Amino acid sequence: AEREGTPGRSIDPRYLKGSATERARYVNLEEETMRQSASIITTAASVAALLGSLAVAPVGTAWAAGSASASDVKQGKEIAFNRKLGNCLACHKIDDGQMAGNIGPPLNNMKQRFPDRSKLYAQIYDAHKFNPNSIMPPFGKNHILTVAQINKVIDYLYTQ
């Protein structure tokens, strides 16, 4: 049986018998359960949105322009060329690299291509966020590289 005024919603037959007070109590309980479910869904959506925004710009991504030292650039190159760390050469051509891959785009003119450092950082941190079909590993998201290592790679790439 359906409650009048609410097509498609059925009431448990056990509650059709009994007093009007018992039937009203059941209907109130059903409505309260639905309100609680809606509240839980709203809270879950808010938490998911918050976590999603944190994943875009992890703590420590912002570095001042021109703050890269020669040491940071050198370490960035070592990370990018290291087959156990960045391994950028496996997929990308870099002007001073040997045995470069051609799966990804060449990593030249990076400062001109990515004037906003945070966008390049986000791309290296998790390329899947912008292109779900990307084959580039999510270096930051999967903890392959640390925040500091990603920033040093960017320091190096900005010299290319």
Backbone as CSV, one residue per row, in Angstrom:
resi,resn,N_x,N_y,N_z,CA_x,CA_y,CA_z,C_x,C_y,C_z
1,ALA,0.844,-1.179,0.000,0.000,0.000,0.000,0.885,1.237,0.000
2,GLU,0.345,2.297,-0.572,1.100,3.535,-0.621,0.449,4.575,0.263
3,ARG,1.278,5.410,0.835,0.775,6.506,1.656,0.193,7.535,0.696
4,GLU,-0.935,8.103,1.041,-1.571,9.092,0.182,-0.661,10.296,0.010
5,GLY,-0.625,10.845,-1.214,0.149,12.053,-1.467,1.622,11.788,-1.742
6,THR,2.076,10.536,-1.604,3.475,10.218,-1.863,3.531,9.002,-2.768
7,PRO,3.317,9.192,-4.071,3.315,8.060,-4.994,4.671,7.352,-5.010
8,GLY,4.633,6.050,-5.083,5.857,5.268,-5.185,6.479,4.903,-3.863
9,ARG,6.089,5.513,-2.762,6.653,5.172,-1.454,5.697,4.214,-0.763
10,SER,6.201,3.069,-0.427,5.335,2.084,0.208,5.639,2.015,1.698
11,ILE,4.612,1.718,2.451,4.728,1.583,3.901,4.742,0.100,4.227
12,ASP,5.610,-0.287,5.137,5.726,-1.669,5.585,4.344,-2.142,6.062
13,PRO,3.870,-3.272,5.531,2.520,-3.759,5.883,2.337,-3.985,7.389
14,ARG,3.412,-4.221,8.119,3.275,-4.438,9.567,2.710,-3.204,10.254
15,TYR,2.903,-2.043,9.656,2.480,-0.808,10.309,1.126,-0.303,9.829
16,LEU,0.512,-0.998,8.879,-0.808,-0.587,8.419,-1.869,-0.917,9.461
17,LYS,-1.608,-1.919,10.261,-2.530,-2.269,11.337,-2.126,-1.456,12.555
18,GLY,-2.989,-1.278,13.456,-2.669,-0.543,14.664,-3.331,0.829,14.638
19,SER,-3.058,1.558,15.679,-3.719,2.851,15.847,-3.122,3.906,14.922
20,ALA,-3.835,4.997,14.808,-3.365,6.130,14.011,-2.064,6.674,14.587
21,THR,-1.921,6.616,15.898,-0.702,7.097,16.555,0.491,6.246,16.140
22,GLU,0.300,4.917,16.102,1.392,4.032,15.694,1.786,4.267,14.237
23,ARG,0.780,4.468,13.367,1.067,4.736,11.962,1.806,6.065,11.807
24,ALA,1.407,7.069,12.532,2.059,8.385,12.469,3.496,8.293,12.982
25,ARG,3.707,7.499,14.026,5.046,7.318,14.578,5.963,6.690,13.521
26,TYR,5.446,5.713,12.788,6.240,5.073,11.746,6.599,6.069,10.641
27,VAL,5.612,6.833,10.198,5.846,7.812,9.134,6.878,8.841,9.598
28,ASN,6.788,9.321,10.845,7.755,10.286,11.362,9.157,9.676,11.417
29,LEU,9.229,8.402,11.813,10.516,7.717,11.881,11.121,7.592,10.478
30,GLU,10.302,7.256,9.500,10.761,7.129,8.125,11.276,8.481,7.604
31,GLU,10.551,9.554,7.873,10.966,10.878,7.410,12.258,11.324,8.099
32,GLU,12.414,11.029,9.378,13.636,11.393,10.110,14.837,10.630,9.543
33,THR,14.642,9.363,9.203,15.710,8.566,8.616,16.147,9.167,7.281
34,MET,15.208,9.609,6.481,15.544,10.217,5.195,16.292,11.534,5.395
35,ARG,15.908,12.346,6.375,16.612,13.603,6.650,18.042,13.317,7.086
36,GLN,18.223,12.299,7.933,19.573,11.947,8.381,20.419,11.459,7.210
37,SER,19.843,10.682,6.314,20.576,10.198,5.145,21.021,11.359,4.275
38,ALA,20.134,12.326,4.070,20.480,13.496,3.265,21.604,14.288,3.928
39,SER,21.561,14.398,5.241,22.600,15.122,5.976,23.952,14.421,5.843
40,ILE,23.945,13.101,5.929,25.190,12.325,5.794,25.764,12.492,4.393
41,ILE,24.907,12.449,3.377,25.371,12.601,1.994,25.957,13.995,1.788
42,THR,25.310,15.023,2.323,25.813,16.392,2.202,27.168,16.523,2.874
43,THR,27.313,15.948,4.057,28.589,16.009,4.778,29.674,15.272,4.003
44,ALA,29.363,14.100,3.463,30.341,13.330,2.695,30.784,14.099,1.454
45,ALA,29.840,14.761,0.783,30.189,15.551,-0.401,31.100,16.715,-0.025
46,SER,30.837,17.345,1.111,31.680,18.454,1.564,33.095,17.976,1.878
47,VAL,33.211,16.836,2.542,34.524,16.279,2.872,35.274,15.914,1.589
48,ALA,34.583,15.322,0.632,35.225,14.949,-0.641,35.723,16.185,-1.384
49,ALA,34.927,17.248,-1.382,35.353,18.486,-2.049,36.579,19.073,-1.363
50,LEU,36.590,19.045,-0.042,37.735,19.568,0.702,38.987,18.759,0.396
51,LEU,38.892,17.443,0.426,40.044,16.598,0.145,40.519,16.776,-1.292
52,GLY,39.590,16.951,-2.208,39.959,17.184,-3.599,40.730,18.479,-3.777
53,SER,40.331,19.507,-3.055,41.054,20.777,-3.175,42.442,20.682,-2.567
54,LEU,42.612,19.870,-1.549,43.931,19.700,-0.952,44.867,18.947,-1.890
55,ALA,44.310,18.035,-2.687,45.144,17.247,-3.596,45.688,18.087,-4.744
56,VAL,44.992,19.153,-5.113,45.445,19.988,-6.221,46.707,20.749,-5.864
57,ALA,46.768,21.303,-4.658,47.926,22.117,-4.272,48.453,21.662,-2.921
58,PRO,49.242,20.602,-2.902,49.779,20.123,-1.647,50.644,21.177,-0.967
59,VAL,50.764,21.061,0.327,51.541,22.010,1.103,52.968,22.054,0.582
60,GLY,53.502,23.241,0.467,54.897,23.394,0.061,55.098,23.557,-1.423
61,THR,54.021,23.805,-2.199,54.187,23.918,-3.641,54.697,25.285,-4.055
62,ALA,54.403,26.306,-3.302,54.758,27.661,-3.717,56.196,27.993,-3.344
63,TRP,56.971,28.303,-4.353,58.345,28.756,-4.153,58.453,30.103,-4.816
64,ALA,59.194,30.974,-4.238,59.354,32.312,-4.795,60.104,32.245,-6.121
65,ALA,59.696,33.091,-7.042,60.367,33.141,-8.337,61.823,33.534,-8.153
66,GLY,62.692,32.839,-8.864,64.111,33.158,-8.791,64.791,32.649,-7.530
67,SER,64.121,31.803,-6.765,64.705,31.324,-5.514,65.578,30.085,-5.693
68,ALA,65.639,29.559,-6.908,66.400,28.330,-7.144,67.898,28.611,-7.114
69,SER,68.582,27.856,-6.309,70.040,27.969,-6.264,70.638,27.034,-7.310
70,ALA,71.912,27.222,-7.600,72.607,26.332,-8.537,72.574,24.904,-8.015
71,SER,72.645,24.759,-6.707,72.598,23.431,-6.092,71.232,22.770,-6.319
72,ASP,70.144,23.552,-6.166,68.800,23.012,-6.394,68.629,22.570,-7.846
73,VAL,69.127,23.373,-8.775,69.033,23.033,-10.199,69.809,21.747,-10.480
74,LYS,71.018,21.645,-9.925,71.842,20.440,-10.127,71.146,19.207,-9.543
75,GLN,70.614,19.336,-8.327,69.915,18.211,-7.710,68.659,17.850,-8.507
76,GLY,67.951,18.862,-9.028,66.765,18.612,-9.852,67.093,17.808,-11.090
77,LYS,68.224,18.141,-11.720,68.661,17.386,-12.899,68.974,15.943,-12.514
78,GLU,69.658,15.764,-11.387,69.995,14.407,-10.935,68.731,13.591,-10.665
79,ILE,67.739,14.209,-10.067,66.464,13.514,-9.796,65.771,13.172,-11.109
80,ALA,65.705,14.144,-12.030,65.020,13.934,-13.309,65.669,12.831,-14.126
81,PHE,67.010,12.731,-14.077,67.723,11.741,-14.880,67.876,10.394,-14.181
82,ASN,67.647,10.331,-12.893,67.828,9.112,-12.119,66.721,8.111,-12.471
83,ARG,67.107,6.949,-12.929,66.129,5.930,-13.348,65.293,5.394,-12.179
84,LYS,65.746,5.604,-10.952,65.000,5.124,-9.781,64.147,6.218,-9.142
85,LEU,64.257,7.442,-9.631,63.478,8.554,-9.052,62.554,9.137,-10.116
86,GLY,62.942,10.288,-10.675,62.080,10.950,-11.662,61.967,10.184,-12.952
87,ASN,63.118,9.723,-13.447,63.161,8.937,-14.682,62.463,9.651,-15.848
88,CYS,62.598,10.975,-15.881,61.934,11.769,-16.917,62.358,11.356,-18.325
89,LEU,63.635,10.956,-18.472,64.154,10.596,-19.793,63.513,9.339,-20.370
90,ALA,62.852,8.561,-19.555,62.195,7.363,-20.077,61.097,7.736,-21.077
91,CYS,60.489,8.900,-20.885,59.365,9.301,-21.731,59.560,10.634,-22.445
92,HIS,60.472,11.470,-21.938,60.610,12.836,-22.455,62.007,13.094,-23.004
93,LYS,62.062,13.945,-24.027,63.343,14.441,-24.525,63.701,15.678,-23.703
94,ILE,64.920,15.675,-23.176,65.462,16.835,-22.477,66.772,17.147,-23.184
95,ASP,66.983,18.430,-23.494,68.111,18.826,-24.350,69.447,18.214,-23.943
96,ASP,69.760,18.172,-22.663,71.073,17.647,-22.271,71.008,16.198,-21.784
97,GLY,69.941,15.494,-22.121,69.793,14.097,-21.727,70.141,13.149,-22.855
98,GLN,70.491,11.923,-22.500,70.833,10.904,-23.487,69.816,9.773,-23.412
99,MET,69.606,9.126,-24.552,68.667,8.006,-24.638,67.279,8.404,-24.137
100,ALA,66.781,9.499,-24.679,65.483,10.020,-24.256,64.344,9.275,-24.928
101,GLY,63.215,9.235,-24.238,62.009,8.634,-24.789,61.234,9.651,-25.606
102,ASN,60.175,9.190,-26.256,59.356,10.099,-27.052,57.867,9.891,-26.799
103,ILE,57.534,9.279,-25.679,56.127,9.043,-25.332,55.474,10.350,-24.898
104,GLY,56.202,11.132,-24.092,55.696,12.411,-23.614,56.277,13.560,-24.415
105,PRO,55.767,14.749,-24.185,56.282,15.911,-24.923,57.712,16.254,-24.496
106,PRO,58.476,16.908,-25.370,59.824,17.321,-24.977,59.752,18.342,-23.838
107,LEU,60.701,18.253,-22.938,60.708,19.154,-21.786,61.673,20.306,-22.060
108,ASN,61.259,21.178,-22.970,62.045,22.371,-23.253,61.122,23.585,-23.174
109,ASN,61.716,24.751,-22.994,60.942,25.996,-22.852,59.880,25.886,-21.761
110,MET,60.212,25.202,-20.686,59.225,24.920,-19.644,58.739,26.175,-18.917
111,LYS,59.614,27.131,-18.705,59.210,28.355,-18.014,58.219,29.142,-18.871
112,GLN,58.384,29.109,-20.182,57.450,29.785,-21.082,56.144,28.995,-21.199
113,ARG,56.251,27.682,-21.226,55.055,26.837,-21.352,54.246,26.793,-20.071
114,PHE,54.922,26.893,-18.927,54.270,26.866,-17.622,54.722,28.068,-16.793
115,PRO,54.281,29.281,-17.149,54.711,30.442,-16.367,54.201,30.383,-14.929
116,ASP,53.081,29.701,-14.733,52.559,29.501,-13.378,53.163,28.203,-12.843
117,ARG,54.126,28.344,-11.966,54.862,27.204,-11.422,53.928,26.171,-10.788
118,SER,52.862,26.630,-10.144,51.957,25.702,-9.462,51.255,24.767,-10.448
119,LYS,51.051,25.216,-11.690,50.416,24.335,-12.690,51.374,23.218,-13.113
120,LEU,52.638,23.549,-13.270,53.617,22.508,-13.592,53.762,21.551,-12.411
121,TYR,53.769,22.102,-11.210,53.849,21.268,-10.011,52.668,20.293,-9.980
122,ALA,51.462,20.814,-10.200,50.260,19.966,-10.167,50.324,18.888,-11.244
123,GLN,50.886,19.214,-12.414,51.011,18.237,-13.503,51.946,17.097,-13.095
124,ILE,53.054,17.440,-12.463,54.003,16.406,-12.037,53.440,15.641,-10.842
125,TYR,52.775,16.344,-9.942,52.225,15.716,-8.733,51.203,14.644,-9.103
126,ASP,50.266,14.989,-10.029,49.257,14.018,-10.447,48.670,14.422,-11.793
127,ALA,49.275,13.950,-12.868,48.821,14.285,-14.223,47.416,13.764,-14.498
128,HIS,46.989,12.734,-13.785,45.658,12.148,-14.003,44.551,13.107,-13.601
129,LYS,44.850,14.071,-12.765,43.838,15.043,-12.339,43.365,15.866,-13.531
130,PHE,44.267,16.120,-14.486,43.941,16.933,-15.659,43.623,16.077,-16.871
131,ASN,44.186,14.883,-16.914,43.944,13.961,-18.022,43.886,12.544,-17.461
132,PRO,42.684,12.034,-17.232,42.544,10.698,-16.639,43.202,9.583,-17.453
133,ASN,43.465,9.828,-18.744,44.088,8.825,-19.600,45.601,8.959,-19.665
134,SER,46.157,9.879,-18.905,47.603,10.097,-18.939,48.345,8.845,-18.475
135,ILE,49.489,8.581,-19.135,50.313,7.459,-18.701,51.441,7.928,-17.787
136,MET,51.481,9.240,-17.533,52.514,9.776,-16.644,52.202,9.356,-15.208
137,PRO,53.179,8.795,-14.525,52.933,8.391,-13.129,52.628,9.601,-12.244
138,PRO,51.735,9.453,-11.288,51.459,10.542,-10.347,52.573,10.591,-9.290
139,PHE,53.650,11.295,-9.601,54.859,11.265,-8.786,54.629,11.695,-7.343
140,GLY,53.836,12.730,-7.134,53.584,13.185,-5.765,52.513,12.369,-5.077
141,LYS,51.426,12.148,-5.765,50.289,11.419,-5.189,50.697,10.018,-4.734
142,ASN,51.569,9.374,-5.500,52.012,8.018,-5.157,53.313,8.001,-4.360
143,HIS,53.727,9.159,-3.915,54.926,9.295,-3.060,56.193,8.760,-3.736
144,ILE,56.268,8.908,-5.052,57.479,8.543,-5.782,58.533,9.612,-5.533
145,LEU,58.081,10.879,-5.560,58.949,12.014,-5.256,58.328,12.841,-4.132
146,THR,59.177,13.472,-3.344,58.701,14.352,-2.276,58.388,15.724,-2.864
147,VAL,57.757,16.563,-2.065,57.470,17.941,-2.465,58.770,18.647,-2.842
148,ALA,59.792,18.497,-2.004,61.085,19.150,-2.264,61.707,18.628,-3.556
149,GLN,61.621,17.327,-3.801,62.190,16.760,-5.022,61.456,17.277,-6.265
150,ILE,60.147,17.345,-6.205,59.384,17.865,-7.350,59.789,19.315,-7.616
151,ASN,59.920,20.095,-6.569,60.315,21.496,-6.748,61.721,21.621,-7.328
152,LYS,62.619,20.745,-6.957,63.969,20.784,-7.531,63.949,20.371,-9.000
153,VAL,63.125,19.408,-9.355,62.981,19.031,-10.765,62.451,20.233,-11.552
154,ILE,61.489,20.943,-10.989,60.958,22.132,-11.662,62.045,23.200,-11.780
155,ASP,62.840,23.377,-10.725,63.960,24.335,-10.805,64.840,23.980,-11.996
156,TYR,65.141,22.710,-12.158,65.968,22.257,-13.290,65.244,22.491,-14.616
157,LEU,63.980,22.064,-14.697,63.223,22.199,-15.954,63.073,23.659,-16.381
158,TYR,63.024,24.553,-15.419,62.915,25.977,-15.743,64.200,26.522,-16.372
159,THR,65.274,25.757,-16.347,66.503,26.179,-17.034,66.528,25.661,-18.467
160,GLN,65.604,24.808,-18.824,65.574,24.188,-20.159,64.757,25.015,-21.131
